[in-house]
Amino acid sequence: MAETAAAAAAAAEAASAETPPFQLGKPRFQQTSFYGRFRHFLDIIDPRTLFVTESRLKEAVQLLEDYKHGTLPPGVTNEQLWSAQKIKQAILHPDTNEKIFMPFRMSGYIPFGTPIVVGLLLPNQTLASTIFWQWLNQSHNACVNYANRNATKPLPASKFIQGYLGAVISAVSIAVGLNALVQRANKFTPATRLLIQRFVPFPAVASANICNVVLMRHNELEEGIDVLDGDGNIVGSSRIAARHALIETALTRVVLPMPILVLPPIIMSVLEKTFLLQSRPRLLLPVQSFVCLAAFGLALPLAISLFPQMSEIETSQLEPEIALATASRTVVYNKGL
């Protein structure tokens, strides 16, 4: 018994040593490395926070308030504080402190988005089903973006509507157009035509994502975005930094649907030839759903971890007035999501 207690105490001490000191409002993991950002976003999209009860949420919020005011109960660990912050950030909007509707939380993006991905990749789509799934996908994306928007600098509703309509129109147009081209390609066998059609959703969704970013944030190219020195002081507004931010965000939006909409068709084309699925066609949809869920769960944190939220750029690459306004060799800017 004494040895067991000693082992448990040693394990608890080791776990405590691995847990960084708690910092209110700061990420738990270092954001300067890809791995740190990956761990950070795994926490953000963790679907287990969808099942947090109202009482557990209140406990987490109260614990953070106690920490803020220096009235923490004795024995509270860093791990408990990080867990409380994770729960609060997953459920409550950071600017309004209002609960985000469950399907539109970042932690709900994969479980609620996977059925849409499955729908996008269904074989033998009709014109109506193609339009429906592309519309539903862009509608879901628009709702997630709006629910997690920056409420301190609210954009006009017209901007969201403009971005939403642009994304829907571009996605539907490209998907319908590519499907029509594939159908008219007489050189393809029916099997090849079906395989190619399965890849149509990717260029449609990727193009729509780029269109959405450009339409919703094109004013940044004209007005610029804030750049900050090493001490967090704003040293100016840069159109060049805005262009870098939009390119990075657009690239992220292209990379994100790539594994989700490209890997499952490849994997399913192999699995469908196996004896199990050929003898049990009813398993096709459950297997495809699982493959899509796995691809989605891998792709989302990988894509949004590509670039740091606060990107660094040399002042020599920016406008001359910004280089004159600071002695820092580099400045940072918020690229957005």
GROMACS .gro file of C-alpha atoms in nm:
model
  337
    1MET     CA    1   0.000   0.000   0.000
    2ALA     CA    2   0.281   0.240   0.089
    3GLU     CA    3   0.456   0.165  -0.243
    4THR     CA    4   0.130   0.225  -0.434
    5ALA     CA    5   0.073   0.558  -0.258
    6ALA     CA    6   0.433   0.660  -0.327
    7ALA     CA    7   0.396   0.569  -0.696
    8ALA     CA    8   0.072   0.767  -0.721
    9ALA     CA    9   0.234   1.067  -0.556
   10ALA     CA   10   0.531   1.044  -0.792
   11ALA     CA   11   0.298   1.025  -1.094
   12ALA     CA   12   0.101   1.328  -0.972
   13GLU     CA   13   0.425   1.520  -0.919
   14ALA     CA   14   0.546   1.431  -1.270
   15ALA     CA   15   0.216   1.539  -1.424
   16SER     CA   16   0.232   1.866  -1.231
   17ALA     CA   17   0.585   1.925  -1.356
   18GLU     CA   18   0.469   1.879  -1.717
   19THR     CA   19   0.187   2.131  -1.674
   20PRO     CA   20   0.302   2.488  -1.740
   21PRO     CA   21   0.213   2.763  -1.490
   22PHE     CA   22  -0.137   2.894  -1.557
   23GLN     CA   23  -0.174   3.226  -1.740
   24LEU     CA   24  -0.523   3.371  -1.763
   25GLY     CA   25  -0.629   3.425  -2.125
   26LYS     CA   26  -0.304   3.282  -2.265
   27PRO     CA   27  -0.260   2.958  -2.464
   28ARG     CA   28  -0.141   2.659  -2.264
   29PHE     CA   29   0.102   2.553  -2.538
   30GLN     CA   30   0.376   2.758  -2.706
   31GLN     CA   31   0.253   2.913  -3.032
   32THR     CA   32   0.598   2.956  -3.186
   33SER     CA   33   0.617   2.591  -3.298
   34PHE     CA   34   0.382   2.392  -3.521
   35TYR     CA   35   0.350   2.121  -3.255
   36GLY     CA   36   0.251   2.375  -2.990
   37ARG     CA   37  -0.014   2.524  -3.218
   38PHE     CA   38  -0.136   2.174  -3.305
   39ARG     CA   39  -0.179   2.087  -2.935
   40HIS     CA   40  -0.352   2.422  -2.879
   41PHE     CA   41  -0.609   2.365  -3.154
   42LEU     CA   42  -0.668   2.005  -3.046
   43ASP     CA   43  -0.787   2.157  -2.718
   44ILE     CA   44  -1.008   2.410  -2.898
   45ILE     CA   45  -1.186   2.148  -3.115
   46ASP     CA   46  -1.210   1.886  -2.838
   47PRO     CA   47  -1.572   1.757  -2.877
   48ARG     CA   48  -1.584   1.643  -2.514
   49THR     CA   49  -1.656   2.003  -2.413
   50LEU     CA   50  -1.994   1.971  -2.587
   51PHE     CA   51  -2.106   1.752  -2.296
   52VAL     CA   52  -2.005   1.990  -2.016
   53THR     CA   53  -2.301   2.051  -1.785
   54GLU     CA   54  -2.429   2.393  -1.683
   55SER     CA   55  -2.306   2.341  -1.327
   56ARG     CA   56  -1.958   2.242  -1.447
   57LEU     CA   57  -1.945   2.552  -1.667
   58LYS     CA   58  -2.039   2.775  -1.372
   59GLU     CA   59  -1.770   2.608  -1.159
   60ALA     CA   60  -1.510   2.672  -1.431
   61VAL     CA   61  -1.610   3.038  -1.469
   62GLN     CA   62  -1.608   3.089  -1.090
   63LEU     CA   63  -1.265   2.927  -1.058
   64LEU     CA   64  -1.123   3.167  -1.317
   65GLU     CA   65  -1.289   3.463  -1.142
   66ASP     CA   66  -1.132   3.351  -0.812
   67TYR     CA   67  -0.792   3.333  -0.982
   68LYS     CA   68  -0.840   3.679  -1.133
   69HIS     CA   69  -0.921   3.832  -0.796
   70GLY     CA   70  -0.659   3.635  -0.601
   71THR     CA   71  -0.914   3.438  -0.397
   72LEU     CA   72  -0.839   3.084  -0.517
   73PRO     CA   73  -0.922   2.804  -0.269
   74PRO     CA   74  -0.615   2.618  -0.138
   75GLY     CA   75  -0.505   2.313  -0.335
   76VAL     CA   76  -0.618   2.427  -0.682
   77THR     CA   77  -0.367   2.303  -0.939
   78ASN     CA   78  -0.249   2.450  -1.269
   79GLU     CA   79  -0.414   2.156  -1.446
   80GLN     CA   80  -0.751   2.246  -1.294
   81LEU     CA   81  -0.712   2.610  -1.402
   82TRP     CA   82  -0.615   2.516  -1.758
   83SER     CA   83  -0.913   2.280  -1.773
   84ALA     CA   84  -1.147   2.552  -1.647
   85GLN     CA   85  -1.019   2.797  -1.909
   86LYS     CA   86  -1.058   2.535  -2.184
   87ILE     CA   87  -1.421   2.479  -2.086
   88LYS     CA   88  -1.503   2.849  -2.073
   89GLN     CA   89  -1.337   2.928  -2.406
   90ALA     CA   90  -1.511   2.634  -2.575
   91ILE     CA   91  -1.861   2.738  -2.469
   92LEU     CA   92  -1.872   3.115  -2.409
   93HIS     CA   93  -1.797   3.385  -2.663
   94PRO     CA   94  -1.482   3.571  -2.547
   95ASP     CA   95  -1.628   3.917  -2.615
   96THR     CA   96  -1.994   3.880  -2.517
   97ASN     CA   97  -1.965   3.596  -2.259
   98GLU     CA   98  -2.281   3.447  -2.411
   99LYS     CA   99  -2.312   3.075  -2.481
  100ILE     CA  100  -2.240   2.983  -2.843
  101PHE     CA  101  -2.505   2.760  -3.002
  102MET     CA  102  -2.364   2.406  -2.984
  103PRO     CA  103  -2.347   2.324  -3.362
  104PHE     CA  104  -2.157   2.648  -3.424
  105ARG     CA  105  -1.888   2.607  -3.157
  106MET     CA  106  -1.538   2.519  -3.276
  107SER     CA  107  -1.566   2.203  -3.065
  108GLY     CA  108  -1.880   2.113  -3.260
  109TYR     CA  109  -1.732   2.180  -3.603
  110ILE     CA  110  -1.622   1.819  -3.664
  111PRO     CA  111  -1.920   1.624  -3.520
  112PHE     CA  112  -2.177   1.854  -3.683
  113GLY     CA  113  -1.977   1.905  -4.002
  114THR     CA  114  -1.900   1.540  -4.074
  115PRO     CA  115  -2.255   1.453  -4.196
  116ILE     CA  116  -2.225   1.743  -4.443
  117VAL     CA  117  -1.890   1.609  -4.568
  118VAL     CA  118  -2.047   1.265  -4.613
  119GLY     CA  119  -2.328   1.429  -4.812
  120LEU     CA  120  -2.081   1.618  -5.031
  121LEU     CA  121  -1.902   1.292  -5.117
  122LEU     CA  122  -2.210   1.077  -5.190
  123PRO     CA  123  -2.177   0.905  -5.529
  124ASN     CA  124  -2.416   0.958  -5.822
  125GLN     CA  125  -2.528   1.304  -5.711
  126THR     CA  126  -2.816   1.472  -5.892
  127LEU     CA  127  -2.819   1.843  -5.975
  128ALA     CA  128  -3.052   1.909  -5.681
  129SER     CA  129  -2.842   1.711  -5.431
  130THR     CA  130  -2.520   1.881  -5.548
  131ILE     CA  131  -2.672   2.225  -5.496
  132PHE     CA  132  -2.823   2.125  -5.160
  133TRP     CA  133  -2.501   1.988  -5.005
  134GLN     CA  134  -2.286   2.276  -5.130
  135TRP     CA  135  -2.540   2.525  -4.996
  136LEU     CA  136  -2.562   2.345  -4.661
  137ASN     CA  137  -2.183   2.332  -4.627
  138GLN     CA  138  -2.138   2.704  -4.691
  139SER     CA  139  -2.433   2.787  -4.463
  140HIS     CA  140  -2.276   2.588  -4.181
  141ASN     CA  141  -1.939   2.759  -4.238
  142ALA     CA  142  -2.105   3.102  -4.237
  143CYS     CA  143  -2.285   3.028  -3.908
  144VAL     CA  144  -1.962   2.907  -3.744
  145ASN     CA  145  -1.776   3.218  -3.864
  146TYR     CA  146  -2.051   3.448  -3.739
  147ALA     CA  147  -2.088   3.275  -3.401
  148ASN     CA  148  -1.711   3.303  -3.339
  149ARG     CA  149  -1.667   3.653  -3.485
  150ASN     CA  150  -1.468   3.931  -3.321
  151ALA     CA  151  -1.745   4.123  -3.144
  152THR     CA  152  -1.516   4.407  -3.034
  153LYS     CA  153  -1.488   4.527  -3.394
  154PRO     CA  154  -1.816   4.408  -3.546
  155LEU     CA  155  -1.846   4.392  -3.922
  156PRO     CA  156  -2.166   4.514  -4.084
  157ALA     CA  157  -2.419   4.238  -4.148
  158SER     CA  158  -2.389   4.322  -4.518
  159LYS     CA  159  -2.029   4.195  -4.513
  160PHE     CA  160  -2.133   3.855  -4.380
  161ILE     CA  161  -2.420   3.833  -4.630
  162GLN     CA  162  -2.186   3.934  -4.913
  163GLY     CA  163  -1.930   3.671  -4.814
  164TYR     CA  164  -2.197   3.405  -4.765
  165LEU     CA  165  -2.366   3.466  -5.101
  166GLY     CA  166  -2.031   3.478  -5.280
  167ALA     CA  167  -1.925   3.148  -5.124
  168VAL     CA  168  -2.255   2.974  -5.203
  169ILE     CA  169  -2.266   3.098  -5.563
  170SER     CA  170  -1.903   3.007  -5.634
  171ALA     CA  171  -1.930   2.663  -5.469
  172VAL     CA  172  -2.252   2.569  -5.648
  173SER     CA  173  -2.135   2.707  -5.983
  174ILE     CA  174  -1.804   2.520  -5.977
  175ALA     CA  175  -1.954   2.193  -5.852
  176VAL     CA  176  -2.238   2.196  -6.106
  177GLY     CA  177  -2.005   2.306  -6.387
  178LEU     CA  178  -1.744   2.038  -6.316
  179ASN     CA  179  -2.008   1.767  -6.285
  180ALA     CA  180  -2.152   1.870  -6.622
  181LEU     CA  181  -1.806   1.855  -6.783
  182VAL     CA  182  -1.741   1.509  -6.640
  183GLN     CA  183  -2.079   1.382  -6.763
  184ARG     CA  184  -2.004   1.506  -7.115
  185ALA     CA  185  -1.656   1.352  -7.126
  186ASN     CA  186  -1.720   1.053  -7.351
  187LYS     CA  187  -1.363   0.924  -7.317
  188PHE     CA  188  -1.419   0.822  -6.955
  189THR     CA  189  -1.564   0.486  -6.858
  190PRO     CA  190  -1.861   0.497  -6.613
  191ALA     CA  191  -1.631   0.382  -6.331
  192THR     CA  192  -1.371   0.651  -6.407
  193ARG     CA  193  -1.642   0.914  -6.439
  194LEU     CA  194  -1.781   0.817  -6.096
  195LEU     CA  195  -1.433   0.835  -5.940
  196ILE     CA  196  -1.362   1.180  -6.087
  197GLN     CA  197  -1.701   1.309  -5.970
  198ARG     CA  198  -1.605   1.223  -5.615
  199PHE     CA  199  -1.322   1.477  -5.630
  200VAL     CA  200  -1.545   1.761  -5.756
  201PRO     CA  201  -1.638   1.889  -5.406
  202PHE     CA  202  -1.277   1.984  -5.325
  203PRO     CA  203  -1.218   2.253  -5.592
  204ALA     CA  204  -1.572   2.381  -5.533
  205VAL     CA  205  -1.529   2.416  -5.156
  206ALA     CA  206  -1.170   2.548  -5.178
  207SER     CA  207  -1.273   2.815  -5.431
  208ALA     CA  208  -1.573   2.913  -5.219
  209ASN     CA  209  -1.352   2.945  -4.910
  210ILE     CA  210  -1.115   3.180  -5.093
  211CYS     CA  211  -1.408   3.381  -5.226
  212ASN     CA  212  -1.549   3.411  -4.874
  213VAL     CA  213  -1.218   3.538  -4.731
  214VAL     CA  214  -1.167   3.794  -5.008
  215LEU     CA  215  -1.524   3.928  -4.997
  216MET     CA  216  -1.541   3.957  -4.618
  217ARG     CA  217  -1.194   4.103  -4.564
  218HIS     CA  218  -1.117   4.299  -4.880
  219ASN     CA  219  -1.153   4.626  -4.685
  220GLU     CA  220  -0.838   4.528  -4.493
  221LEU     CA  221  -0.642   4.560  -4.819
  222GLU     CA  222  -0.753   4.922  -4.843
  223GLU     CA  223  -0.737   5.023  -4.476
  224GLY     CA  224  -0.458   4.792  -4.356
  225ILE     CA  225  -0.436   4.597  -4.031
  226ASP     CA  226  -0.263   4.685  -3.704
  227VAL     CA  227   0.099   4.577  -3.659
  228LEU     CA  228   0.256   4.555  -3.314
  229ASP     CA  229   0.609   4.573  -3.178
  230GLY     CA  230   0.763   4.327  -2.933
  231ASP     CA  231   0.595   4.501  -2.638
  232GLY     CA  232   0.248   4.473  -2.792
  233ASN     CA  233   0.226   4.841  -2.886
  234ILE     CA  234   0.052   4.929  -3.213
  235VAL     CA  235   0.306   5.098  -3.441
  236GLY     CA  236   0.084   5.152  -3.745
  237SER     CA  237  -0.164   5.012  -3.991
  238SER     CA  238  -0.019   4.819  -4.285
  239ARG     CA  239  -0.179   4.722  -4.616
  240ILE     CA  240   0.121   4.498  -4.691
  241ALA     CA  241   0.067   4.304  -4.367
  242ALA     CA  242  -0.303   4.280  -4.458
  243ARG     CA  243  -0.211   4.120  -4.789
  244HIS     CA  244   0.015   3.867  -4.610
  245ALA     CA  245  -0.264   3.791  -4.361
  246LEU     CA  246  -0.521   3.730  -4.635
  247ILE     CA  247  -0.283   3.504  -4.831
  248GLU     CA  248  -0.208   3.296  -4.519
  249THR     CA  249  -0.577   3.272  -4.429
  250ALA     CA  250  -0.675   3.180  -4.786
  251LEU     CA  251  -0.403   2.912  -4.797
  252THR     CA  252  -0.532   2.769  -4.469
  253ARG     CA  253  -0.885   2.759  -4.613
  254VAL     CA  254  -0.754   2.568  -4.919
  255VAL     CA  255  -0.549   2.319  -4.717
  256LEU     CA  256  -0.834   2.249  -4.471
  257PRO     CA  257  -1.077   2.077  -4.714
  258MET     CA  258  -0.796   1.895  -4.898
  259PRO     CA  259  -0.761   1.588  -4.669
  260ILE     CA  260  -1.135   1.598  -4.590
  261LEU     CA  261  -1.254   1.590  -4.951
  262VAL     CA  262  -0.960   1.418  -5.125
  263LEU     CA  263  -0.854   1.137  -4.890
  264PRO     CA  264  -1.199   0.977  -4.836
  265PRO     CA  265  -1.267   0.923  -5.212
  266ILE     CA  266  -0.924   0.759  -5.250
  267ILE     CA  267  -0.970   0.539  -4.943
  268MET     CA  268  -1.329   0.445  -5.034
  269SER     CA  269  -1.234   0.354  -5.392
  270VAL     CA  270  -0.999   0.094  -5.240
  271LEU     CA  271  -1.233  -0.028  -4.965
  272GLU     CA  272  -1.527  -0.070  -5.202
  273LYS     CA  273  -1.332  -0.340  -5.385
  274THR     CA  274  -1.291  -0.550  -5.070
  275PHE     CA  275  -1.499  -0.862  -5.021
  276LEU     CA  276  -1.654  -0.724  -4.699
  277LEU     CA  277  -1.812  -0.418  -4.861
  278GLN     CA  278  -1.901  -0.594  -5.184
  279SER     CA  279  -2.087  -0.863  -4.993
  280ARG     CA  280  -2.240  -0.613  -4.747
  281PRO     CA  281  -2.329  -0.294  -4.939
  282ARG     CA  282  -2.524  -0.162  -4.639
  283LEU     CA  283  -2.190  -0.103  -4.467
  284LEU     CA  284  -2.080   0.146  -4.734
  285LEU     CA  285  -2.238   0.453  -4.573
  286PRO     CA  286  -2.123   0.377  -4.214
  287VAL     CA  287  -1.767   0.305  -4.336
  288GLN     CA  288  -1.761   0.623  -4.546
  289SER     CA  289  -1.890   0.822  -4.249
  290PHE     CA  290  -1.611   0.686  -4.029
  291VAL     CA  291  -1.347   0.761  -4.294
  292CYS     CA  292  -1.478   1.118  -4.331
  293LEU     CA  293  -1.482   1.168  -3.954
  294ALA     CA  294  -1.121   1.047  -3.922
  295ALA     CA  295  -1.005   1.270  -4.211
  296PHE     CA  296  -1.194   1.570  -4.068
  297GLY     CA  297  -1.050   1.519  -3.720
  298LEU     CA  298  -0.697   1.509  -3.861
  299ALA     CA  299  -0.731   1.788  -4.117
  300LEU     CA  300  -0.886   2.062  -3.904
  301PRO     CA  301  -0.613   2.101  -3.639
  302LEU     CA  302  -0.338   2.047  -3.898
  303ALA     CA  303  -0.471   2.319  -4.131
  304ILE     CA  304  -0.533   2.585  -3.868
  305SER     CA  305  -0.191   2.514  -3.712
  306LEU     CA  306  -0.001   2.594  -4.033
  307PHE     CA  307   0.056   2.960  -3.946
  308PRO     CA  308   0.081   3.130  -3.606
  309GLN     CA  309  -0.220   3.341  -3.510
  310MET     CA  310   0.025   3.627  -3.458
  311SER     CA  311   0.254   3.623  -3.763
  312GLU     CA  312   0.591   3.797  -3.772
  313ILE     CA  313   0.718   4.014  -4.056
  314GLU     CA  314   1.030   4.229  -4.099
  315THR     CA  315   0.969   4.603  -4.086
  316SER     CA  316   1.186   4.645  -4.398
  317GLN     CA  317   0.912   4.469  -4.596
  318LEU     CA  318   0.642   4.710  -4.476
  319GLU     CA  319   0.556   5.072  -4.551
  320PRO     CA  320   0.840   5.322  -4.480
  321GLU     CA  321   0.636   5.509  -4.218
  322ILE     CA  322   0.602   5.191  -4.010
  323ALA     CA  323   0.977   5.125  -4.027
  324LEU     CA  324   1.034   5.480  -3.901
  325ALA     CA  325   0.779   5.442  -3.619
  326THR     CA  326   0.964   5.160  -3.442
  327ALA     CA  327   1.318   5.050  -3.369
  328SER     CA  328   1.213   4.684  -3.385
  329ARG     CA  329   1.352   4.481  -3.673
  330THR     CA  330   1.029   4.278  -3.685
  331VAL     CA  331   0.664   4.339  -3.599
  332VAL     CA  332   0.367   4.106  -3.563
  333TYR     CA  333   0.009   4.106  -3.690
  334ASN     CA  334  -0.304   3.899  -3.626
  335LYS     CA  335  -0.372   3.697  -3.941
  336GLY     CA  336  -0.724   3.595  -3.835
  337LEU     CA  337  -0.886   3.256  -3.900
   0.00000   0.00000   0.00000
